[in-house]
mmCIF file of C-alpha atoms (C1' of nucleotides) in Angstrom:
data_model
loop_
_atom_site.group_PDB
_atom_site.id
_atom_site.type_symbol
_atom_site.label_atom_id
_atom_site.label_comp_id
_atom_site.label_asym_id
_atom_site.label_seq_id
_atom_site.Cartn_x
_atom_site.Cartn_y
_atom_site.Cartn_z
ATOM 1 C CA MET A 1 -151.647 -45.567 221.569
ATOM 2 C CA ASN A 2 -148.868 -48.232 222.542
ATOM 3 C CA THR A 3 -147.993 -45.570 225.705
ATOM 4 C CA LEU A 4 -144.122 -46.099 226.349
ATOM 5 C CA SER A 5 -142.434 -46.407 229.479
ATOM 6 C CA VAL A 6 -139.380 -45.016 231.688
ATOM 7 C CA ASP A 7 -137.513 -47.824 230.598
ATOM 8 C CA SER A 8 -138.087 -47.317 226.998
ATOM 9 C CA LEU A 9 -137.089 -43.808 227.023
ATOM 10 C CA LYS A 10 -133.867 -44.368 229.124
ATOM 11 C CA LEU A 11 -133.090 -47.218 225.991
ATOM 12 C CA ASP A 12 -134.037 -44.248 223.488
ATOM 13 C CA SER A 13 -131.678 -42.241 225.207
ATOM 14 C CA GLN A 14 -128.875 -44.845 225.803
ATOM 15 C CA LEU A 15 -129.024 -46.282 221.935
ATOM 16 C CA CYS A 16 -128.360 -42.331 220.971
ATOM 17 C CA PHE A 17 -125.111 -41.973 222.909
ATOM 18 C CA LYS A 18 -124.394 -44.951 222.041
ATOM 19 C CA LEU A 19 -124.785 -44.851 218.226
ATOM 20 C CA TYR A 20 -123.138 -41.278 218.260
ATOM 21 C CA ALA A 21 -120.506 -43.018 220.036
ATOM 22 C CA ALA A 22 -120.021 -45.988 218.112
ATOM 23 C CA SER A 23 -119.761 -43.894 214.535
ATOM 24 C CA ARG A 24 -116.714 -42.026 216.289
ATOM 25 C CA ALA A 25 -115.130 -44.454 218.159
ATOM 26 C CA VAL A 26 -115.345 -46.015 214.015
ATOM 27 C CA ILE A 27 -113.284 -43.538 212.902
ATOM 28 C CA ARG A 28 -111.112 -42.734 215.043
ATOM 29 C CA ALA A 29 -110.073 -46.465 214.853
ATOM 30 C CA TYR A 30 -109.880 -45.838 210.802
ATOM 31 C CA LYS A 31 -107.695 -42.550 211.509
ATOM 32 C CA PRO A 32 -104.376 -43.848 211.299
ATOM 33 C CA MET A 33 -105.286 -46.220 208.199
ATOM 34 C CA LEU A 34 -106.286 -43.185 206.599
ATOM 35 C CA ASP A 35 -103.742 -41.244 207.394
ATOM 36 C CA GLN A 36 -101.687 -43.404 205.390
ATOM 37 C CA LEU A 37 -103.829 -42.862 202.522
ATOM 38 C CA GLY A 38 -103.898 -38.564 203.328
ATOM 39 C CA LEU A 39 -108.105 -38.489 203.289
ATOM 40 C CA THR A 40 -110.042 -37.927 206.351
ATOM 41 C CA TYR A 41 -113.238 -40.234 206.890
ATOM 42 C CA PRO A 42 -115.787 -38.575 204.838
ATOM 43 C CA GLN A 43 -113.449 -37.873 202.072
ATOM 44 C CA TYR A 44 -112.874 -41.805 202.398
ATOM 45 C CA LEU A 45 -116.196 -42.852 202.255
ATOM 46 C CA ALA A 46 -116.477 -40.399 199.010
ATOM 47 C CA MET A 47 -113.869 -42.460 197.170
ATOM 48 C CA LEU A 48 -115.528 -45.633 198.186
ATOM 49 C CA VAL A 49 -118.519 -44.168 195.982
ATOM 50 C CA LEU A 50 -117.099 -43.208 193.070
ATOM 51 C CA TRP A 51 -114.343 -46.437 193.261
ATOM 52 C CA GLU A 52 -117.889 -48.467 193.291
ATOM 53 C CA TRP A 53 -119.681 -46.176 190.590
ATOM 54 C CA GLN A 54 -116.522 -47.309 188.343
ATOM 55 C CA GLU A 55 -116.969 -50.764 188.471
ATOM 56 C CA ALA A 56 -120.962 -50.740 188.025
ATOM 57 C CA ALA A 57 -122.075 -47.602 186.111
ATOM 58 C CA PRO A 58 -120.574 -46.398 182.788
ATOM 59 C CA GLU A 59 -121.927 -43.302 183.428
ATOM 60 C CA GLN A 60 -120.055 -40.518 186.008
ATOM 61 C CA PRO A 61 -122.211 -39.530 189.080
ATOM 62 C CA THR A 62 -123.239 -36.479 189.707
ATOM 63 C CA VAL A 63 -122.987 -34.317 192.847
ATOM 64 C CA LYS A 64 -126.336 -34.830 193.705
ATOM 65 C CA ALA A 65 -125.941 -38.711 192.793
ATOM 66 C CA LEU A 66 -123.056 -38.987 195.578
ATOM 67 C CA GLY A 67 -125.142 -37.068 198.009
ATOM 68 C CA GLU A 68 -127.581 -39.424 197.798
ATOM 69 C CA ARG A 69 -125.843 -42.059 198.396
ATOM 70 C CA LEU A 70 -124.139 -40.000 201.377
ATOM 71 C CA ALA A 71 -127.031 -38.682 202.501
ATOM 72 C CA LEU A 72 -125.025 -35.399 202.308
ATOM 73 C CA ASP A 73 -125.836 -32.359 200.654
ATOM 74 C CA SER A 74 -123.743 -29.853 198.702
ATOM 75 C CA GLY A 75 -122.762 -27.488 201.584
ATOM 76 C CA THR A 76 -121.300 -30.398 202.578
ATOM 77 C CA LEU A 77 -120.092 -32.204 199.190
ATOM 78 C CA THR A 78 -118.560 -28.999 197.680
ATOM 79 C CA PRO A 79 -116.095 -27.904 199.865
ATOM 80 C CA LEU A 80 -114.850 -31.952 200.170
ATOM 81 C CA LEU A 81 -114.367 -32.378 196.605
ATOM 82 C CA LYS A 82 -112.743 -29.216 195.796
ATOM 83 C CA ARG A 83 -110.297 -31.057 198.470
ATOM 84 C CA LEU A 84 -110.728 -34.207 196.914
ATOM 85 C CA GLU A 85 -109.766 -32.196 193.496
ATOM 86 C CA GLN A 86 -106.742 -30.260 195.181
ATOM 87 C CA LEU A 87 -105.637 -34.092 196.425
ATOM 88 C CA GLN A 88 -105.433 -34.337 192.394
ATOM 89 C CA LEU A 89 -107.515 -37.733 193.128
ATOM 90 C CA VAL A 90 -111.158 -36.414 192.002
ATOM 91 C CA GLN A 91 -111.616 -34.757 188.657
ATOM 92 C CA ARG A 92 -115.270 -31.916 188.643
ATOM 93 C CA GLN A 93 -116.645 -31.213 185.519
ATOM 94 C CA ARG A 94 -119.872 -29.406 184.687
ATOM 95 C CA SER A 95 -122.018 -31.187 181.997
ATOM 96 C CA VAL A 96 -122.447 -29.587 179.051
ATOM 97 C CA ARG A 97 -125.561 -31.191 178.168
ATOM 98 C CA ASP A 98 -126.854 -29.228 181.705
ATOM 99 C CA GLU A 99 -124.479 -26.957 182.833
ATOM 100 C CA ARG A 100 -126.448 -26.820 186.726
ATOM 101 C CA GLU A 101 -124.769 -30.414 186.844
ATOM 102 C CA VAL A 102 -121.121 -31.699 188.152
ATOM 103 C CA HIS A 103 -119.655 -34.489 187.168
ATOM 104 C CA LEU A 104 -117.190 -36.277 189.110
ATOM 105 C CA SER A 105 -114.391 -38.632 187.281
ATOM 106 C CA LEU A 106 -111.505 -40.250 189.098
ATOM 107 C CA SER A 107 -108.540 -39.249 188.280
ATOM 108 C CA PRO A 108 -105.604 -42.285 187.415
ATOM 109 C CA ALA A 109 -104.132 -41.847 191.245
ATOM 110 C CA GLY A 110 -107.545 -41.511 192.347
ATOM 111 C CA ALA A 111 -108.291 -44.581 190.666
ATOM 112 C CA ALA A 112 -105.059 -46.175 191.644
ATOM 113 C CA LEU A 113 -105.576 -45.964 195.595
ATOM 114 C CA ARG A 114 -107.817 -48.401 195.414
ATOM 115 C CA ASP A 115 -105.693 -50.979 195.301
ATOM 116 C CA GLN A 116 -104.155 -49.087 198.770
ATOM 117 C CA VAL A 117 -107.019 -49.836 200.543
ATOM 118 C CA GLY A 118 -107.532 -53.452 200.306
ATOM 119 C CA PRO A 119 -104.355 -54.575 202.665
ATOM 120 C CA LEU A 120 -104.239 -51.808 205.071
ATOM 121 C CA LYS A 121 -108.707 -52.754 205.628
ATOM 122 C CA ALA A 122 -107.903 -56.056 205.841
ATOM 123 C CA ARG A 123 -105.051 -55.625 208.924
ATOM 124 C CA LEU A 124 -107.608 -53.262 210.555
ATOM 125 C CA LEU A 125 -110.211 -56.125 210.341
ATOM 126 C CA CYS A 126 -107.419 -58.531 211.279
ATOM 127 C CA ASP A 127 -106.564 -56.890 214.861
ATOM 128 C CA SER A 128 -109.568 -56.260 215.843
ATOM 129 C CA GLY A 129 -110.388 -59.352 216.189
ATOM 130 C CA VAL A 130 -114.309 -58.369 215.654
ATOM 131 C CA ASP A 131 -116.713 -61.335 214.745
ATOM 132 C CA LEU A 132 -117.962 -61.166 211.071
ATOM 133 C CA ASN A 133 -121.741 -62.316 212.076
ATOM 134 C CA ARG A 134 -121.735 -60.211 214.845
ATOM 135 C CA LEU A 135 -121.274 -57.449 212.225
ATOM 136 C CA ASN A 136 -123.363 -58.948 209.588
ATOM 137 C CA GLU A 137 -126.009 -58.746 212.854
ATOM 138 C CA LEU A 138 -125.845 -54.866 213.718
ATOM 139 C CA ARG A 139 -125.582 -53.638 210.118
ATOM 140 C CA ASP A 140 -128.946 -55.568 209.918
ATOM 141 C CA GLY A 141 -130.406 -53.930 212.935
ATOM 142 C CA LEU A 142 -128.636 -50.573 211.499
ATOM 143 C CA ASP A 143 -131.069 -51.706 208.526
ATOM 144 C CA HIS A 144 -133.719 -51.876 210.073
ATOM 145 C CA LEU A 145 -132.967 -48.519 211.972
ATOM 146 C CA LEU A 146 -132.517 -46.898 209.062
ATOM 147 C CA GLY A 147 -135.296 -47.610 207.308
ATOM 148 C CA GLN A 148 -138.035 -46.732 210.297
ATOM 149 C CA ILE A 149 -136.290 -43.409 210.551
ATOM 150 C CA LYS A 150 -136.728 -42.729 206.723
ATOM 151 C CA ALA A 151 -140.263 -44.247 206.971
ATOM 152 C CA LEU A 152 -140.869 -41.024 209.460
ATOM 153 C CA SER A 153 -140.836 -38.228 206.741
ATOM 154 C CA MET B 1 -103.175 -65.311 210.705
ATOM 155 C CA ASN B 2 -106.905 -65.547 210.207
ATOM 156 C CA THR B 3 -107.076 -64.019 206.541
ATOM 157 C CA LEU B 4 -110.164 -62.454 205.376
ATOM 158 C CA SER B 5 -111.656 -62.494 202.573
ATOM 159 C CA VAL B 6 -113.441 -60.286 200.031
ATOM 160 C CA ASP B 7 -116.868 -60.305 201.316
ATOM 161 C CA SER B 8 -115.596 -58.975 204.969
ATOM 162 C CA LEU B 9 -113.738 -56.245 203.048
ATOM 163 C CA LYS B 10 -117.331 -54.981 201.928
ATOM 164 C CA LEU B 11 -119.098 -55.673 204.751
ATOM 165 C CA ASP B 12 -117.026 -53.443 207.067
ATOM 166 C CA SER B 13 -116.976 -50.720 204.357
ATOM 167 C CA GLN B 14 -120.889 -51.063 205.096
ATOM 168 C CA LEU B 15 -121.019 -51.087 208.215
ATOM 169 C CA CYS B 16 -118.915 -47.797 208.394
ATOM 170 C CA PHE B 17 -120.944 -45.809 206.013
ATOM 171 C CA LYS B 18 -124.096 -47.068 207.971
ATOM 172 C CA LEU B 19 -123.185 -46.350 211.052
ATOM 173 C CA TYR B 20 -122.123 -42.776 210.086
ATOM 174 C CA ALA B 21 -125.607 -42.407 208.336
ATOM 175 C CA ALA B 22 -127.497 -44.006 211.181
ATOM 176 C CA SER B 23 -126.170 -41.473 213.443
ATOM 177 C CA ARG B 24 -126.823 -38.802 211.355
ATOM 178 C CA ALA B 25 -130.179 -40.148 210.886
ATOM 179 C CA VAL B 26 -130.916 -40.582 214.146
ATOM 180 C CA ILE B 27 -129.246 -36.600 215.238
ATOM 181 C CA ARG B 28 -131.785 -35.613 212.501
ATOM 182 C CA ALA B 29 -135.173 -37.498 213.745
ATOM 183 C CA TYR B 30 -134.068 -35.524 217.132
ATOM 184 C CA LYS B 31 -134.099 -32.119 215.486
ATOM 185 C CA PRO B 32 -137.952 -31.110 215.634
ATOM 186 C CA MET B 33 -137.586 -32.543 219.494
ATOM 187 C CA LEU B 34 -134.654 -30.448 220.071
ATOM 188 C CA ASP B 35 -135.372 -27.373 218.238
ATOM 189 C CA GLN B 36 -138.377 -27.323 220.619
ATOM 190 C CA LEU B 37 -136.180 -27.292 224.042
ATOM 191 C CA GLY B 38 -133.593 -25.112 221.906
ATOM 192 C CA LEU B 39 -130.770 -27.879 222.133
ATOM 193 C CA THR B 40 -127.987 -29.081 219.476
ATOM 194 C CA TYR B 41 -127.650 -32.300 219.627
ATOM 195 C CA PRO B 42 -124.265 -32.817 221.295
ATOM 196 C CA GLN B 43 -125.665 -30.537 223.963
ATOM 197 C CA TYR B 44 -128.155 -32.570 224.747
ATOM 198 C CA LEU B 45 -126.306 -35.067 225.215
ATOM 199 C CA ALA B 46 -123.653 -33.067 227.814
ATOM 200 C CA MET B 47 -127.556 -32.085 229.393
ATOM 201 C CA LEU B 48 -128.530 -35.888 230.051
ATOM 202 C CA VAL B 49 -125.905 -36.595 231.592
ATOM 203 C CA LEU B 50 -125.720 -33.555 233.804
ATOM 204 C CA TRP B 51 -129.352 -34.401 234.518
ATOM 205 C CA GLU B 52 -128.274 -37.992 235.296
ATOM 206 C CA TRP B 53 -125.351 -37.088 236.971
ATOM 207 C CA GLN B 54 -127.734 -34.462 239.805
ATOM 208 C CA GLU B 55 -129.787 -37.966 240.549
ATOM 209 C CA ALA B 56 -126.765 -40.381 241.218
ATOM 210 C CA ALA B 57 -123.945 -38.254 242.731
ATOM 211 C CA PRO B 58 -123.634 -35.960 245.203
ATOM 212 C CA GLU B 59 -120.765 -33.410 243.886
ATOM 213 C CA GLN B 60 -120.245 -31.752 240.691
ATOM 214 C CA PRO B 61 -118.717 -33.178 237.630
ATOM 215 C CA THR B 62 -116.194 -31.566 235.713
ATOM 216 C CA VAL B 63 -115.354 -30.730 232.314
ATOM 217 C CA LYS B 64 -113.256 -33.639 232.123
ATOM 218 C CA ALA B 65 -115.592 -36.438 233.719
ATOM 219 C CA LEU B 66 -118.196 -35.146 231.032
ATOM 220 C CA GLY B 67 -115.856 -35.448 227.905
ATOM 221 C CA GLU B 68 -114.612 -39.111 229.451
ATOM 222 C CA ARG B 69 -118.563 -39.564 230.072
ATOM 223 C CA LEU B 70 -119.554 -38.688 226.405
ATOM 224 C CA ALA B 71 -115.854 -39.676 224.965
ATOM 225 C CA LEU B 72 -115.291 -35.584 223.963
ATOM 226 C CA ASP B 73 -112.292 -32.993 225.095
ATOM 227 C CA SER B 74 -111.772 -29.544 226.025
ATOM 228 C CA GLY B 75 -111.401 -28.226 222.578
ATOM 229 C CA THR B 76 -115.134 -29.430 221.862
ATOM 230 C CA LEU B 77 -116.633 -28.892 224.939
ATOM 231 C CA THR B 78 -115.280 -25.793 226.041
ATOM 232 C CA PRO B 79 -117.441 -24.002 223.758
ATOM 233 C CA LEU B 80 -120.528 -25.836 223.655
ATOM 234 C CA LEU B 81 -120.478 -25.273 227.775
ATOM 235 C CA LYS B 82 -119.967 -21.547 226.904
ATOM 236 C CA ARG B 83 -122.928 -21.822 224.628
ATOM 237 C CA LEU B 84 -125.000 -23.748 227.479
ATOM 238 C CA GLU B 85 -124.197 -21.426 230.340
ATOM 239 C CA GLN B 86 -125.426 -18.242 227.868
ATOM 240 C CA LEU B 87 -128.571 -19.963 227.489
ATOM 241 C CA GLN B 88 -128.838 -19.633 231.113
ATOM 242 C CA LEU B 89 -128.588 -23.814 231.748
ATOM 243 C CA VAL B 90 -125.618 -24.533 233.197
ATOM 244 C CA GLN B 91 -122.971 -22.843 235.441
ATOM 245 C CA ARG B 92 -119.298 -23.195 235.432
ATOM 246 C CA GLN B 93 -117.132 -22.579 237.849
ATOM 247 C CA ARG B 94 -113.525 -23.184 238.490
ATOM 248 C CA SER B 95 -113.220 -25.547 241.287
ATOM 249 C CA VAL B 96 -111.590 -23.480 244.580
ATOM 250 C CA ARG B 97 -109.112 -26.702 245.779
ATOM 251 C CA ASP B 98 -107.954 -27.111 242.629
ATOM 252 C CA GLU B 99 -108.217 -24.438 239.884
ATOM 253 C CA ARG B 100 -107.005 -26.615 236.940
ATOM 254 C CA GLU B 101 -110.743 -28.098 237.538
ATOM 255 C CA VAL B 102 -114.165 -26.403 236.115
ATOM 256 C CA HIS B 103 -117.067 -27.629 237.837
ATOM 257 C CA LEU B 104 -120.199 -27.862 235.936
ATOM 258 C CA SER B 105 -123.525 -27.175 237.790
ATOM 259 C CA LEU B 106 -127.358 -27.115 236.450
ATOM 260 C CA SER B 107 -129.000 -23.764 236.593
ATOM 261 C CA PRO B 108 -132.742 -23.853 238.050
ATOM 262 C CA ALA B 109 -133.751 -23.360 234.499
ATOM 263 C CA GLY B 110 -131.905 -26.422 233.270
ATOM 264 C CA ALA B 111 -132.910 -28.669 236.205
ATOM 265 C CA ALA B 112 -136.369 -27.766 234.707
ATOM 266 C CA LEU B 113 -135.918 -28.653 231.215
ATOM 267 C CA ARG B 114 -135.903 -32.358 231.714
ATOM 268 C CA ASP B 115 -139.597 -32.672 232.555
ATOM 269 C CA GLN B 116 -140.514 -31.208 228.621
ATOM 270 C CA VAL B 117 -138.025 -34.200 227.341
ATOM 271 C CA GLY B 118 -140.025 -37.431 228.441
ATOM 272 C CA PRO B 119 -143.224 -36.136 226.553
ATOM 273 C CA LEU B 120 -141.746 -35.163 223.283
ATOM 274 C CA LYS B 121 -139.468 -38.143 222.876
ATOM 275 C CA ALA B 122 -142.270 -40.364 224.115
ATOM 276 C CA ARG B 123 -144.308 -39.047 220.754
ATOM 277 C CA LEU B 124 -140.921 -39.618 218.697
ATOM 278 C CA LEU B 125 -140.857 -42.831 220.251
ATOM 279 C CA CYS B 126 -144.190 -43.116 219.727
ATOM 280 C CA ASP B 127 -144.146 -41.922 215.952
ATOM 281 C CA SER B 128 -141.386 -43.767 214.910
ATOM 282 C CA GLY B 129 -143.331 -46.996 215.770
ATOM 283 C CA VAL B 130 -139.952 -49.196 216.408
ATOM 284 C CA ASP B 131 -139.617 -52.098 217.847
ATOM 285 C CA LEU B 132 -138.370 -51.561 221.600
ATOM 286 C CA ASN B 133 -136.687 -55.767 221.362
ATOM 287 C CA ARG B 134 -135.089 -54.893 218.411
ATOM 288 C CA LEU B 135 -133.934 -51.229 219.757
ATOM 289 C CA ASN B 136 -132.384 -53.224 222.554
ATOM 290 C CA GLU B 137 -130.600 -55.677 220.024
ATOM 291 C CA LEU B 138 -128.868 -52.988 218.509
ATOM 292 C CA ARG B 139 -127.954 -50.925 221.930
ATOM 293 C CA ASP B 140 -126.021 -54.768 222.707
ATOM 294 C CA GLY B 141 -124.627 -54.885 219.327
ATOM 295 C CA LEU B 142 -122.738 -51.667 219.331
ATOM 296 C CA ASP B 143 -121.774 -52.183 222.751
ATOM 297 C CA HIS B 144 -120.113 -54.719 222.088
ATOM 298 C CA LEU B 145 -118.809 -53.180 219.103
ATOM 299 C CA LEU B 146 -117.509 -50.192 221.290
ATOM 300 C CA GLY B 147 -115.776 -52.401 223.479
ATOM 301 C CA GLN B 148 -114.230 -53.873 220.795
ATOM 302 C CA ILE B 149 -112.323 -50.324 219.135
ATOM 303 C CA LYS B 150 -111.779 -49.342 223.178
ATOM 304 C CA ALA B 151 -109.615 -52.832 223.412
ATOM 305 C CA LEU B 152 -107.435 -52.206 219.608
ATOM 306 C CA SER B 153 -106.422 -48.636 222.021
ATOM 307 C "C1'" DA C 1 -142.508 -17.380 172.921
ATOM 308 C "C1'" DT C 2 -142.162 -15.531 178.326
ATOM 309 C "C1'" DT C 3 -143.134 -15.978 182.416
ATOM 310 C "C1'" DA C 4 -143.173 -19.002 186.471
ATOM 311 C "C1'" DA C 5 -141.643 -23.292 189.109
ATOM 312 C "C1'" DT C 6 -138.126 -25.978 189.970
ATOM 313 C "C1'" DT C 7 -133.309 -27.779 190.241
ATOM 314 C "C1'" DA C 8 -128.092 -28.453 190.790
ATOM 315 C "C1'" DA C 9 -123.877 -26.426 193.210
ATOM 316 C "C1'" DA C 10 -122.643 -22.700 195.402
ATOM 317 C "C1'" DT C 11 -122.075 -20.004 199.444
ATOM 318 C "C1'" DT C 12 -122.433 -18.355 204.305
ATOM 319 C "C1'" DG C 13 -122.821 -18.717 208.597
ATOM 320 C "C1'" DC C 14 -122.539 -21.016 212.835
ATOM 321 C "C1'" DA C 15 -122.095 -25.515 216.070
ATOM 322 C "C1'" DC C 16 -119.179 -29.293 216.445
ATOM 323 C "C1'" DA C 17 -114.528 -33.277 216.314
ATOM 324 C "C1'" DC C 18 -110.376 -33.394 216.984
ATOM 325 C "C1'" DA C 19 -105.634 -32.637 216.540
ATOM 326 C "C1'" DA C 20 -102.253 -29.776 218.450
ATOM 327 C "C1'" DT C 21 -100.642 -26.391 221.112
ATOM 328 C "C1'" DT C 22 -100.594 -23.393 225.336
ATOM 329 C "C1'" DA C 23 -101.263 -21.613 229.989
ATOM 330 C "C1'" DA C 24 -101.311 -22.457 234.468
ATOM 331 C "C1'" DA C 25 -102.056 -25.697 238.333
ATOM 332 C "C1'" DT C 26 -100.897 -29.580 241.016
ATOM 333 C "C1'" DT C 27 -98.043 -33.690 242.649
ATOM 334 C "C1'" DG C 28 -93.743 -36.290 242.238
ATOM 335 C "C1'" DC C 29 -89.167 -36.225 243.252
ATOM 336 C "C1'" DT C 30 -84.976 -35.350 245.251
ATOM 337 C "C1'" DA D 1 -88.186 -26.423 249.685
ATOM 338 C "C1'" DG D 2 -87.236 -26.567 244.359
ATOM 339 C "C1'" DC D 3 -87.150 -28.270 239.943
ATOM 340 C "C1'" DA D 4 -89.303 -31.675 236.240
ATOM 341 C "C1'" DA D 5 -93.330 -34.143 235.214
ATOM 342 C "C1'" DT D 6 -98.089 -34.666 234.989
ATOM 343 C "C1'" DT D 7 -102.703 -32.898 234.716
ATOM 344 C "C1'" DT D 8 -107.032 -29.730 233.443
ATOM 345 C "C1'" DA D 9 -108.979 -26.365 229.969
ATOM 346 C "C1'" DA D 10 -108.437 -23.141 227.066
ATOM 347 C "C1'" DT D 11 -106.916 -21.894 222.289
ATOM 348 C "C1'" DT D 12 -105.946 -22.386 217.670
ATOM 349 C "C1'" DG D 13 -106.947 -24.140 212.764
ATOM 350 C "C1'" DT D 14 -109.083 -27.495 209.554
ATOM 351 C "C1'" DG D 15 -112.314 -30.056 208.230
ATOM 352 C "C1'" DT D 16 -117.177 -31.371 208.095
ATOM 353 C "C1'" DG D 17 -122.546 -31.335 208.757
ATOM 354 C "C1'" DC D 18 -126.772 -28.550 208.034
ATOM 355 C "C1'" DA D 19 -129.927 -24.858 207.364
ATOM 356 C "C1'" DA D 20 -130.707 -20.938 204.383
ATOM 357 C "C1'" DT D 21 -129.708 -18.245 200.756
ATOM 358 C "C1'" DT D 22 -128.133 -17.222 196.358
ATOM 359 C "C1'" DT D 23 -127.004 -17.738 191.711
ATOM 360 C "C1'" DA D 24 -127.635 -20.364 187.401
ATOM 361 C "C1'" DA D 25 -129.728 -23.489 184.025
ATOM 362 C "C1'" DT D 26 -133.619 -25.922 182.579
ATOM 363 C "C1'" DT D 27 -138.265 -27.187 182.632
ATOM 364 C "C1'" DA D 28 -143.748 -26.603 183.425
ATOM 365 C "C1'" DA D 29 -147.642 -23.865 181.828
ATOM 366 C "C1'" DT D 30 -150.468 -20.717 180.234
#
DNA sequence: ATTAATTAAATTGCACACAATTAAATTGCT
DNA sequence: AGCAATTTAATTGTGTGCAATTTAATTAAT
């Protein structure tokens, strides 16, 4: 049932647009920092996952595992990872046990790059003067929305 | 000063990622509806602005005005608008008074398309079973974040 | 053990985003 | 009036996103 008013449709449009705009605005805000690292935003997110993985799990992730984490498929990741390989940050190697899989590992330079991120990001966050509590709320709101969308499919 | 903890850096990364993922998830959720309209998501946002404009303002917007509303430049908008023109939804015409400007107007088909959106979107929102209050909070959170980021530059 | 179904990456093609440059028109300044 | 600075779109080039197809390898079913 649940008839929807004109207002809720407008709210919906606003949210769509703001989500789209905010996502791009954050990417723009990260640009100066990422330029210093020589990474694009999606490349940076991939590196975040690889850095995190190195800490938590013993085995290296496959392209598929990275794709699940980022909600991206091989059509996006394969060329992105090839560029990270060109930059000498990541190594890609076919699995011996299952030759369909490609395992990803950090090169020394890729692992070392992590240390440069902290200070740069701290400055970025500082400069922006954001309210951490608000960020927390926003994150939870996005989490909930993501959950609802996932429940659709 | 305001020294930032490791935790806030992690929150930051999470938020970046979730914002990026949520934005794409919403686009994905809209896909079935937009397929029926024959539009991509950015094209749909452009149409939303043109529909809104038609209601509020007497004169037609220029590419620049649309770009300011969507935070997109001519590099993105020119080809997108040419496609909407191909679809017979939008007309582009050089201003006579200032030949640098290109004015945008809705064709009859473009104006009429608006009527198809309401029902489709109502169903989408209904199916998703989202909490409108939560959406409102999320929108306000995004608004605030956008404001903060805008204040940076 | 073959064959069919499934799976993981890669490839192809299209549509953004966005930086940087170009081209043309207008405005401002003197 | 004449020229520099500014403004608006368009163009070019790179890097995503994502659907659809392809290729190769593995697993499942008979």
